Coordinates of C-alpha atoms in Angstrom, one line a residue:
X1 CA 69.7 11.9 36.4
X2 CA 67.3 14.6 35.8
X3 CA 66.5 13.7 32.7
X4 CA 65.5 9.7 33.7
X5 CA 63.2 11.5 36.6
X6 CA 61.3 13.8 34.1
X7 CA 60.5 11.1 31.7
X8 CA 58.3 8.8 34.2
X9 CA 56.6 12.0 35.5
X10 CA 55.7 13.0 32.5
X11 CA 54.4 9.3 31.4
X12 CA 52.5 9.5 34.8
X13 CA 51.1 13.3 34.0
X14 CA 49.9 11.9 30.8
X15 CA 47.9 8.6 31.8
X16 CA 46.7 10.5 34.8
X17 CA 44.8 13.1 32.0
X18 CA 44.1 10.5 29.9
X19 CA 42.4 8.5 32.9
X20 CA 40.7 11.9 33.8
X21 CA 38.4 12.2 30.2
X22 CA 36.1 8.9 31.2
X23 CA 33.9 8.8 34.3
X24 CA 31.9 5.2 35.1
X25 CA 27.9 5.7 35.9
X26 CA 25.8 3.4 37.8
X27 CA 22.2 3.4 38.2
X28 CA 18.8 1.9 38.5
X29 CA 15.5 1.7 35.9
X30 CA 12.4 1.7 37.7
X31 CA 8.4 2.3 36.8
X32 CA 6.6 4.6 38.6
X33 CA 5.9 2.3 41.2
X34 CA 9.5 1.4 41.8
X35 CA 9.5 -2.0 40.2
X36 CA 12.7 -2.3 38.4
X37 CA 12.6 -2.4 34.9
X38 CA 15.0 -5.4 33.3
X39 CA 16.5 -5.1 29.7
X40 CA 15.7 -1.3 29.6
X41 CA 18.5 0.5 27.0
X42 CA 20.7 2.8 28.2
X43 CA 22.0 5.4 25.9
X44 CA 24.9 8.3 26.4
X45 CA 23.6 10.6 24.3
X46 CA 26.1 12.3 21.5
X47 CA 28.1 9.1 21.3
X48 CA 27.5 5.4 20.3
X49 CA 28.0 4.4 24.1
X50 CA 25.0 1.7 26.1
X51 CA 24.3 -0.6 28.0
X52 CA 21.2 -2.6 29.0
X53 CA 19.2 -3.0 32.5
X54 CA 20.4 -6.5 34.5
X55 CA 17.5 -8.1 36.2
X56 CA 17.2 -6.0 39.1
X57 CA 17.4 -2.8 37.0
X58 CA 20.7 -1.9 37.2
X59 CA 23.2 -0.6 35.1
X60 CA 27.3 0.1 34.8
X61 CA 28.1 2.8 31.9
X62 CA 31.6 3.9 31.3
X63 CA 31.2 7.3 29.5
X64 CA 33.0 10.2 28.2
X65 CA 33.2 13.1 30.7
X66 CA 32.1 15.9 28.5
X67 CA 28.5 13.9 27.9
X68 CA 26.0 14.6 30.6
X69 CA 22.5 12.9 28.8
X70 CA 21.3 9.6 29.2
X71 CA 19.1 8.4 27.0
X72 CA 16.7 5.6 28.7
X73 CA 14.1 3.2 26.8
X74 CA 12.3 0.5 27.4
X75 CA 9.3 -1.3 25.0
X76 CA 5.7 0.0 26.8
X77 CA 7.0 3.0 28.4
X78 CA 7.9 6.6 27.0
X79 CA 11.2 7.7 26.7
X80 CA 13.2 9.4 28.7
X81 CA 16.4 11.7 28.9
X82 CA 18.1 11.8 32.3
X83 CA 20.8 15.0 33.5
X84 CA 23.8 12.9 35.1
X85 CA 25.3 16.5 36.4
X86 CA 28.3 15.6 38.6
X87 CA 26.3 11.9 40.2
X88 CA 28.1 9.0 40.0
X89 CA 24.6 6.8 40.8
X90 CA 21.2 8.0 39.3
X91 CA 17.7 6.1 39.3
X92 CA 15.5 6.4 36.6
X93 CA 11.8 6.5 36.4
X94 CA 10.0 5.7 33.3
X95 CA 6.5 6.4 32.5
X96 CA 3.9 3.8 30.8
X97 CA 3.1 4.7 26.8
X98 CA -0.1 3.8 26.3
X99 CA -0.6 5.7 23.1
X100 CA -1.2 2.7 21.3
X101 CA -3.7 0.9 23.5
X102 CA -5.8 4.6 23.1
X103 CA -5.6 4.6 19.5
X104 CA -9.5 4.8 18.1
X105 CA -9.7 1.7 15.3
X106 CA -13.2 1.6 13.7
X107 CA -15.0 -1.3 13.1
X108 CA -18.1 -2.5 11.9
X109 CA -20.4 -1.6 15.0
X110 CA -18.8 2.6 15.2
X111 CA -15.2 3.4 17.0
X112 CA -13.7 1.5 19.9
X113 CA -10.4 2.2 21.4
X114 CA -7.9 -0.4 21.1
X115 CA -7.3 -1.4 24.3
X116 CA -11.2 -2.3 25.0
X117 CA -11.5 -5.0 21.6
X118 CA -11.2 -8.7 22.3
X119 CA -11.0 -9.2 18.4
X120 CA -8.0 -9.7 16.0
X121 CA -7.4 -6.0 14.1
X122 CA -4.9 -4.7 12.4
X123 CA -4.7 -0.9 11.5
X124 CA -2.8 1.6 9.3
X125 CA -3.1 5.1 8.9
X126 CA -3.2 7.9 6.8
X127 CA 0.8 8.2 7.0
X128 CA 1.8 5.0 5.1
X129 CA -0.5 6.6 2.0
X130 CA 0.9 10.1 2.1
X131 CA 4.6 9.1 1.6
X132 CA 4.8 7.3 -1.9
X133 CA 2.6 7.3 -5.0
X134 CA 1.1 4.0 -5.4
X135 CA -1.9 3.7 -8.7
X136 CA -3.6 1.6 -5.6
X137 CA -4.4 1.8 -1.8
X138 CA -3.9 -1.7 -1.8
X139 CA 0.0 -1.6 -3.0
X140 CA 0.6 0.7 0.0
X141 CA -0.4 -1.9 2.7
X142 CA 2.0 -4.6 1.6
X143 CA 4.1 -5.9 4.3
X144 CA 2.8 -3.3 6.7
X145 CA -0.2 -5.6 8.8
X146 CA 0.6 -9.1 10.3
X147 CA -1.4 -12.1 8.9
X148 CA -2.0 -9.9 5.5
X149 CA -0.4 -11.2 2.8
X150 CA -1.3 -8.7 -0.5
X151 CA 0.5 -9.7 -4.3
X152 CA -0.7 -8.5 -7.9
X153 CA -2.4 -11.0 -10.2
X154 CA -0.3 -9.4 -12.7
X155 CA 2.2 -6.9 -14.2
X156 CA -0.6 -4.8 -15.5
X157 CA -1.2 -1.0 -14.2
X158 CA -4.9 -1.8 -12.4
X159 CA -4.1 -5.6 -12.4
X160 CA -6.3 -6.8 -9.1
X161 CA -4.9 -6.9 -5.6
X162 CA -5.1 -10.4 -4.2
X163 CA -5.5 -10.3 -0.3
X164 CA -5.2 -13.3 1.7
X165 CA -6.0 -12.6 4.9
X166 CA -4.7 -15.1 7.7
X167 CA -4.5 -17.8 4.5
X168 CA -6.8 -19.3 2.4
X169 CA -10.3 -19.6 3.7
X170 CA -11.6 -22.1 1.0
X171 CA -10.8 -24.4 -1.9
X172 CA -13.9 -23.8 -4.2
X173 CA -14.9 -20.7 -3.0
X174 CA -13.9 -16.6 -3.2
X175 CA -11.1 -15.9 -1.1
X176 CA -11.0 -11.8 -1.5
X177 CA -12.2 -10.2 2.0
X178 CA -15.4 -7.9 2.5
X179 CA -14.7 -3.9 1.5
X180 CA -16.5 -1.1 3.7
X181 CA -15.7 2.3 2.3
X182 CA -17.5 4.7 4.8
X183 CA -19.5 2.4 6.2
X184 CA -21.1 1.3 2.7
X185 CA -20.4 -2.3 2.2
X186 CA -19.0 -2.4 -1.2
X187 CA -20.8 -5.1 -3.7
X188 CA -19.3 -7.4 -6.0
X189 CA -17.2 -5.8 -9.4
X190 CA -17.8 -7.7 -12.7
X191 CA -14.1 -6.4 -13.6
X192 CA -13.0 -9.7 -15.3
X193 CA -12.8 -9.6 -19.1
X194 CA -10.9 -11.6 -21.5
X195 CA -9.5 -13.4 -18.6
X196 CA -8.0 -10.3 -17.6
X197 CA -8.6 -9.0 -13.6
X198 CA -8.9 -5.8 -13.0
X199 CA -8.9 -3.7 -9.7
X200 CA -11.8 -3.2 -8.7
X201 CA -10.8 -0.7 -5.9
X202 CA -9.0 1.3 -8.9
X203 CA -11.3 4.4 -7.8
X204 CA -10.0 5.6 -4.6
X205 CA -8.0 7.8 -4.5
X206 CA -5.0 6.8 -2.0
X207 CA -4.8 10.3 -0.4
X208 CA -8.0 10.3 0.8
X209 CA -7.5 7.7 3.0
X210 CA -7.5 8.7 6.7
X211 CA -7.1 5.2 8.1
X212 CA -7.4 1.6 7.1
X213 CA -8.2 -1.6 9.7
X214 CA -8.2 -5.2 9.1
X215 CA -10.4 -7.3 10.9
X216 CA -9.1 -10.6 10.7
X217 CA -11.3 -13.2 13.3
X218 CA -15.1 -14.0 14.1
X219 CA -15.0 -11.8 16.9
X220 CA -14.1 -8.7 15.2
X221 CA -16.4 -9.8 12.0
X222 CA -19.3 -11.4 13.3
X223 CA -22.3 -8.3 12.7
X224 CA -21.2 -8.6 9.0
X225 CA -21.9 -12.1 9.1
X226 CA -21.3 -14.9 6.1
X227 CA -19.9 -12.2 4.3
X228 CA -17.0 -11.5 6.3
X229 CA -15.7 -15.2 6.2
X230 CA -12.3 -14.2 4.9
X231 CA -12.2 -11.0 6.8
X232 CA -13.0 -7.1 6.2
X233 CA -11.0 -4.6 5.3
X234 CA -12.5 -1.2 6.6
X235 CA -11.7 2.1 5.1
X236 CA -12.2 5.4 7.0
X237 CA -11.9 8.4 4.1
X238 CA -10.2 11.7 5.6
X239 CA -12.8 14.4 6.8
X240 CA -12.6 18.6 8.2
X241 CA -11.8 19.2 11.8
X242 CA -14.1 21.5 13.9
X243 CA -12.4 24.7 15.0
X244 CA -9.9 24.8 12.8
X245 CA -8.6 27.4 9.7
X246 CA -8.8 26.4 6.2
X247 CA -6.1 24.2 5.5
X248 CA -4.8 23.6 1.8
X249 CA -2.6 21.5 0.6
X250 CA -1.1 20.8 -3.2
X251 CA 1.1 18.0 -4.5
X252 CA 2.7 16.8 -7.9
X253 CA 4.6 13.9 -8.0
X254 CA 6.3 12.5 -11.6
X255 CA 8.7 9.2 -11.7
X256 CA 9.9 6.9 -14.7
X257 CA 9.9 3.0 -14.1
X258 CA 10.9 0.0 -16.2
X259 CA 10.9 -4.0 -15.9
X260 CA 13.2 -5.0 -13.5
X261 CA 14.5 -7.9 -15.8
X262 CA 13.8 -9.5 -18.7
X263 CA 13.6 -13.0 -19.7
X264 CA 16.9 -14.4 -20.5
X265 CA 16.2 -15.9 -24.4
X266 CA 17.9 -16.9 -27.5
X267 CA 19.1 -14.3 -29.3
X268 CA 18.5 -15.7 -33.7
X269 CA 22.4 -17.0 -34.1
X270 CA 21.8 -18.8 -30.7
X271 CA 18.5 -20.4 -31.4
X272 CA 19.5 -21.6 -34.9
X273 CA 22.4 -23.5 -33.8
X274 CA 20.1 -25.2 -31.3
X275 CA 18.1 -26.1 -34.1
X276 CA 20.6 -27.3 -36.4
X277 CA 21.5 -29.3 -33.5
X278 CA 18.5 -30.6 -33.2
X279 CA 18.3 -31.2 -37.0
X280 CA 21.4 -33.5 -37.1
X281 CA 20.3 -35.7 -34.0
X282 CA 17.1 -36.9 -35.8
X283 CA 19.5 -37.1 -39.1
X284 CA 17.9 -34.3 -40.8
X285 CA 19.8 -31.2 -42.9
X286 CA 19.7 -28.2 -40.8
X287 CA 18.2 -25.3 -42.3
X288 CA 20.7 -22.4 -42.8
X289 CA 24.3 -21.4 -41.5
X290 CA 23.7 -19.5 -37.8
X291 CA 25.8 -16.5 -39.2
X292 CA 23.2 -16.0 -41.7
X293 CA 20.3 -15.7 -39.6
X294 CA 18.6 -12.4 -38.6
X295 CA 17.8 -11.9 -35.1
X296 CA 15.4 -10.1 -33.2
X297 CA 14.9 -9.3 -29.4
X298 CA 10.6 -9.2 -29.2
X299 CA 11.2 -8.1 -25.4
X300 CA 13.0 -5.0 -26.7
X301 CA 10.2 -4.1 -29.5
X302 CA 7.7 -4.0 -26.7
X303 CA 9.2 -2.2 -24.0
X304 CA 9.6 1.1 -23.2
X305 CA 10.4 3.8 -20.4
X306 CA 7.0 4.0 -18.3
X307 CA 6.1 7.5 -17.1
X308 CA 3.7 8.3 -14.8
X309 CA 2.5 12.0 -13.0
X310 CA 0.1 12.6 -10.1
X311 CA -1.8 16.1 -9.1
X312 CA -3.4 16.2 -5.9
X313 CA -5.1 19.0 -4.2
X314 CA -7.3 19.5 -0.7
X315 CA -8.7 22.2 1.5
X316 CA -10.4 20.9 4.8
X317 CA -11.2 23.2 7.8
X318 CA -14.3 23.8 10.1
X319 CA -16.1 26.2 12.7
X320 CA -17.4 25.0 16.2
X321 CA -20.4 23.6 14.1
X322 CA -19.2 22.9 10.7
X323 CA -16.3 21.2 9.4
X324 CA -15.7 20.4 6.2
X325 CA -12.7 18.8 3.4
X326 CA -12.6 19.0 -0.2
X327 CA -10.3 16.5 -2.2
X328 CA -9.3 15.9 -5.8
X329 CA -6.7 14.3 -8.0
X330 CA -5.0 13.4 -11.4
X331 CA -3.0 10.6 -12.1
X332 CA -1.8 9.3 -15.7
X333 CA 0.7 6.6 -16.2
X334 CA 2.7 4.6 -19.3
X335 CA 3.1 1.3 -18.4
X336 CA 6.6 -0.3 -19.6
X337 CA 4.8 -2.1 -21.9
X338 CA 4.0 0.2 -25.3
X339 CA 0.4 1.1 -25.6
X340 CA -0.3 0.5 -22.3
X341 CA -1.4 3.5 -19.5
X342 CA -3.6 4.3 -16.9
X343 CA -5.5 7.4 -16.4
X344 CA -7.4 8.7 -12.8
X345 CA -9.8 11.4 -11.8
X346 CA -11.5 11.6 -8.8
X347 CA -13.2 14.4 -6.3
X348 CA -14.2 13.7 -2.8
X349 CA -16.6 16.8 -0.5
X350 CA -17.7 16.1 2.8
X351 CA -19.6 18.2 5.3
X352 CA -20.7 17.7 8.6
X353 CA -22.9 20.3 10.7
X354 CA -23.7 19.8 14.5
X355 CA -27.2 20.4 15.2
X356 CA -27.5 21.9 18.8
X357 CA -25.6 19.5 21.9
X358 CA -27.1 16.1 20.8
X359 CA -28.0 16.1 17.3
X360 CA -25.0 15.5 14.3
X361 CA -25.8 15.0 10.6
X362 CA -23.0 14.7 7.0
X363 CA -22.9 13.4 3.8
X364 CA -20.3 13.5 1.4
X365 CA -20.1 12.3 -2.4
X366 CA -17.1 10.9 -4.5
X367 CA -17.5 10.7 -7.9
X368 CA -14.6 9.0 -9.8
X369 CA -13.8 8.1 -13.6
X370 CA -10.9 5.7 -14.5
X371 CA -9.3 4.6 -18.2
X372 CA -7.6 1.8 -18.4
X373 CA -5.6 0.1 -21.6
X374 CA -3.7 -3.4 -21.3
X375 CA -3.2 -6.1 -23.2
X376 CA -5.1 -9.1 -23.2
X377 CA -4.2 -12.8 -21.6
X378 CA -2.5 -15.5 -23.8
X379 CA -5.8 -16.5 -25.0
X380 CA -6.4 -13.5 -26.1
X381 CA -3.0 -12.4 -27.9
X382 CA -0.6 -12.0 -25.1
X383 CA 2.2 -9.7 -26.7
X384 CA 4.4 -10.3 -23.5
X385 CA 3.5 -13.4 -23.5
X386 CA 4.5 -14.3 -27.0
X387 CA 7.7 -12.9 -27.1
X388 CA 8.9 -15.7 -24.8
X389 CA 8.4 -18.3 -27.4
X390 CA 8.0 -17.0 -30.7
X391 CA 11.4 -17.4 -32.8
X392 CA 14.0 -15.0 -32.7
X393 CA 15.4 -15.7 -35.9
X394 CA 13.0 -13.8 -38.2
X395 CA 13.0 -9.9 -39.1
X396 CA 10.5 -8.2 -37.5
X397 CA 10.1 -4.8 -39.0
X398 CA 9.3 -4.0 -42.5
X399 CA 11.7 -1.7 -44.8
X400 CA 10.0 1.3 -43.5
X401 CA 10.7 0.1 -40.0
X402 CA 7.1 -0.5 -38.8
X403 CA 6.1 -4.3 -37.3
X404 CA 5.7 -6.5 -40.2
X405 CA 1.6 -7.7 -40.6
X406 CA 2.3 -10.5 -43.3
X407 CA 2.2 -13.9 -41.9
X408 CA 5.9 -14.6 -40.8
X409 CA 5.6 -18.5 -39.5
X410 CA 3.1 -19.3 -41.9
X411 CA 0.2 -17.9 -39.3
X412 CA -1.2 -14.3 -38.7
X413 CA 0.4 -12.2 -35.9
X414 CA 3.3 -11.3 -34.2
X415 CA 4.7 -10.0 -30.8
X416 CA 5.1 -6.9 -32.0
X417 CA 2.0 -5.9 -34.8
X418 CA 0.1 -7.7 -31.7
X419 CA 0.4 -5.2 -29.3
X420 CA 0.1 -2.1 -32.3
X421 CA -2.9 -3.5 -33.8
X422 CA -4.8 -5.0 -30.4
X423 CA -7.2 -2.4 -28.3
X424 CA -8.6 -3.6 -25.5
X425 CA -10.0 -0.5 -23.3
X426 CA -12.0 0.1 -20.2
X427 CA -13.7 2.7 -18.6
X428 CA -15.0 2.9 -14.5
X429 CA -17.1 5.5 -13.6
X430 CA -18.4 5.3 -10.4
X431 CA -20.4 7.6 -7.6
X432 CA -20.3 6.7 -4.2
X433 CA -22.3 9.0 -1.7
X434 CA -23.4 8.8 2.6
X435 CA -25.3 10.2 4.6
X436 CA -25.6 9.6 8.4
X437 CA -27.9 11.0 11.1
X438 CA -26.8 11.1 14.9
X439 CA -28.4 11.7 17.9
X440 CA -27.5 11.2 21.7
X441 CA -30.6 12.1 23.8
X442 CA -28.5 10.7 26.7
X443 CA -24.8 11.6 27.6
X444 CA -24.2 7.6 27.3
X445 CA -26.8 6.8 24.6
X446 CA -25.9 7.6 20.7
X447 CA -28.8 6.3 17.7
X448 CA -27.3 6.4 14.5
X449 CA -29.2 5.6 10.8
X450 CA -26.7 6.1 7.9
X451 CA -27.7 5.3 4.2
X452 CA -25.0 4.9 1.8
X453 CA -25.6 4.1 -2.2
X454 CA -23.0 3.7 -5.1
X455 CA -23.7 3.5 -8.5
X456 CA -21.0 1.7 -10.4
X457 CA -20.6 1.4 -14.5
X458 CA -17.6 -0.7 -16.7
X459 CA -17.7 0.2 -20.2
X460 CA -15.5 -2.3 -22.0
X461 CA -14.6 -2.1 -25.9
X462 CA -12.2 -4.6 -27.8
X463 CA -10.5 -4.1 -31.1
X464 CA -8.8 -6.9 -32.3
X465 CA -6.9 -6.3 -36.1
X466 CA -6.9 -8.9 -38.8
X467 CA -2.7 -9.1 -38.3
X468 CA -3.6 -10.6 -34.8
X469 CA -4.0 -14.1 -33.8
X470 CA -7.2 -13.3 -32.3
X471 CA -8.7 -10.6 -34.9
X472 CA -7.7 -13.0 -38.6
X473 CA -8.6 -12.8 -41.4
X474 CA -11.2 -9.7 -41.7
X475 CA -10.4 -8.3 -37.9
X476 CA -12.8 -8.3 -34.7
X477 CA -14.3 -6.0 -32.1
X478 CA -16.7 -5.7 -29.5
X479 CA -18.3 -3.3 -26.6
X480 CA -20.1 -3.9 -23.3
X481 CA -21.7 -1.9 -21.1
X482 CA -21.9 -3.4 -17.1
X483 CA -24.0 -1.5 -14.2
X484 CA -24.4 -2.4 -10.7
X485 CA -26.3 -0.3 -8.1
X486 CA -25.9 -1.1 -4.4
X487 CA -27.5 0.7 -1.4
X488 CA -26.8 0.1 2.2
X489 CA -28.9 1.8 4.9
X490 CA -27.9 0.6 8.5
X491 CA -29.6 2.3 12.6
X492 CA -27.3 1.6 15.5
X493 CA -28.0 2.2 18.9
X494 CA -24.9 2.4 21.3
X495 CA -25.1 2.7 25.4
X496 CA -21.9 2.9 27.0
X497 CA -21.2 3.6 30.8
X498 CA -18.2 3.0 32.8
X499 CA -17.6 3.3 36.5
X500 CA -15.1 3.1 38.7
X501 CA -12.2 4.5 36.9
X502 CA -11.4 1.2 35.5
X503 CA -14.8 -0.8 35.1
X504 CA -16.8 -0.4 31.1
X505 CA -19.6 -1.8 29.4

């Protein structure tokens, strides 16, 4: 009998403690004015225990009883961590964020905060450029702005960015947005040659970049008028703080890459009994047995392991009048294509020096120089593009295993000797430099007159051997030498006054 009277109070002992390690929480999520706060997430912190806010702001959360932390958010107000202690009910205030709404964007008229533009902008800072190593700013900015839709008109290491911004704007015409580096309105590249588009943005340096904003509608575009149709994309390059030590910073980044996949072809055994097929339908002999056919994978001959390496250096800083930053970089890259690379220098100095309470003056310089060798289009010689059709049942090398430059199918050129014996080479050097003037006689009246000037030169030199389609019988080659000089020189006069607490113009 005693033993059939210990067993149930032991069972009893044990659900009781078991019942004992989980205590249930009520509460309520308010704003600071007490209006409750529906769909707000409530979070035990230290476990994977929540809830969410009903309608009226109230919640029912069974937790653990060691945890004491709740964990409330909600989209438009900060978060917040909440001490339960030993209460059963707790109500919960949140603040409102309005970081974002704060947020300075610039745009073509100076800087505005966000929350006071009526016009469609989209922004991205310095952050999205500093974490990965990009040969472009562009590539960076993919899939980070609504209504910006940014793909590569090739495969090529400074192939051009193609921005669409909000869709295509017309039919006949350009469709490529407005660039304003520094407030210098950037003018029109001739970076096509041999068919082939180049980046014309190539230059600038991605870590330079302080922010980036798209303005996307008439609003936000109108003061640069026609020439904003399909929208402006407005770079802000990084600058020194005032009061602040000297800050350095040093980086080196190195990566491999390779084609993510390769056409799926014929190999020569393959493409032979295809032919021999072919052969016996039109009741003709076919050529050779398929067993006794070489075979050769162009895709492989082509290819390699790309490489690339980027060195980047900076020191920025200031004094209560001076500030100051200093940039440069290296970057050198193989494409996966053989004879193919990329090489990058550029140096970017800026210094700004208050004058007194009301007067403001900088300039700053960056001088850049960019080499570039690719292949050409198909018309051209494509090498990439001819190993998709030309035959794979041929040898391709000689006996000293070098590409063969004989005529294989009865014409000059191959895949292979095509992209050995083909130079096609380009060099950018460009110098960009501003200078501004401010003055603000009044505490709510600013004048500004900045000049800007860039000075922009494409050197361009083709080589084209007599084993190439393009260069038969006694080779080809040719050079030219592209400038452009633009200068923009803009005065603005601001007035801004607010009153009220809450009322600006």
């Amino acid at each position: 009998m005693r033993k059939l009277f210990f067993l149930p109070t032991l069972l009893l002992v044990l659900s009781t403690s078991l019942f004992a390690q989980s205590r249930t929480v009520t509460g309520t999520v308010t704003d600071l004015r007490g209006t409750p706060l529906a769909g707000a997430s409530v979070l035990a912190k230290g476990a994977s225990i929540g809830t969410a806010t009903d309608s009226t702001g109230g919640f029912t959360l069974t937790i653990p009883a060691e945890l004491s932390i709740l964990v409330v958010q909600h989209i438009g107000y900060a978060s917040q961590e909440a001490r339960i202690g030993s209460q059963t009910h707790i109500t919960i205030c949140l603040e409102e964020q309005i970081t974002g709404l704060e947020e300075v964007v610039v745009v073509g008229f100076g800087e505005q905060s966000r929350k006071r533009l009526t016009g469609a902008v989209s922004s991205v800072s310095k952050e999205a450029f500093e974490s990965v190593s990009v040969p472009t700013f562009q590539r960076a900015l993919q899939g980070r702005m609504p209504g910006v839709v940014m793909t590569n008109a090739s495969g090529g290491l400074n192939a051009e960015s193609i921005i669409r911004i909000r869709g295509v704007g017309s039919i006949s015409a350009g469709n490529q947005p407005l660039f304003v580096v520094d407030g210098l309105i950037l003018a029109s590249r001739p970076d096509d040659y041999l068919g082939v588009s180049t980046n014309p943005l190539i230059w600038l340096n991605p870590n330079d970049i302080a922010s980036v904003n798209v303005l996307k509608d008439a609003a936000a575009t109108a003061i640069y008028g026609s020439r904003g149709a399909n929208g402006v994309i407005v770079v802000t390059t990084k600058s020194g703080q005032y009061n602040r030590r000297p800050r350095s910073s040093v980086s080196y980044y190195a990566g491999f890459s390779e084609i993510s996949k390769k056409h799926e072809l014929l190999n020569g055994r393959e493409f032979t009994e295809l032919r021999n097929e072919a052969a016996r339908n039109v009741g003709l002999t076919p050529d050779a047995p398929p067993a006794s056919e070489p075979s050769t994978d162009w895709q492989e001959l082509l290819l390699q392991k790309g490489f690339v390496q980027e060195a980047t250096a900076s020191t920025s800083g200031g004094t209560a009048s001076t500030r100051y930053y200093v940039g440069g970089a290296f970057r050198a890259e193989d494409g996966y294509l053989r004879t193919t690379r990329l090489q990058r220098y550029s140096l970017r100095a800026s210094i700004e020096q208050r004058i007194g309470d009301k007067v403001q003056a900088g300039i700053s310089i960056n001088p850049s120089r960019t080499l570039d060798n690719r292949t050409g289009n198909q018309w051209a010689g494509s090498a990439w593009g001819a190993a998709a059709w030309f035959r794979p049942n041929v040898e391709a090398l000689d006996a000293n295993g070098d590409c063969r430059r004989d005529p294989i199918l009865g014409f000059p050129g191959n895949p292979c000797v095509v992209l050995e014996d083909q130079d096609i080479e380009g060099v950018t050097s460009q110098v960009l430099a501003n200078a501004y003037l401010s003055w603000a006689p009044l505490a709510n009246l600013r004048f500004r007159t900045e000049v800007g000037a860039e000075s922009y030169q494409v050197q361009q030199s083709t080589r084209f051997g007599s084993a190439t389609w393009f260069g038969a019988p006694d080779g080809q080659a040719s050079f030219s030498n592209r400038q452009v000089f633009n200068y923009n020189w803009t005065s603005l006069a601001t007035w801004e006054r607010q009153w009220g607490g809450r009322h600006h113009l």
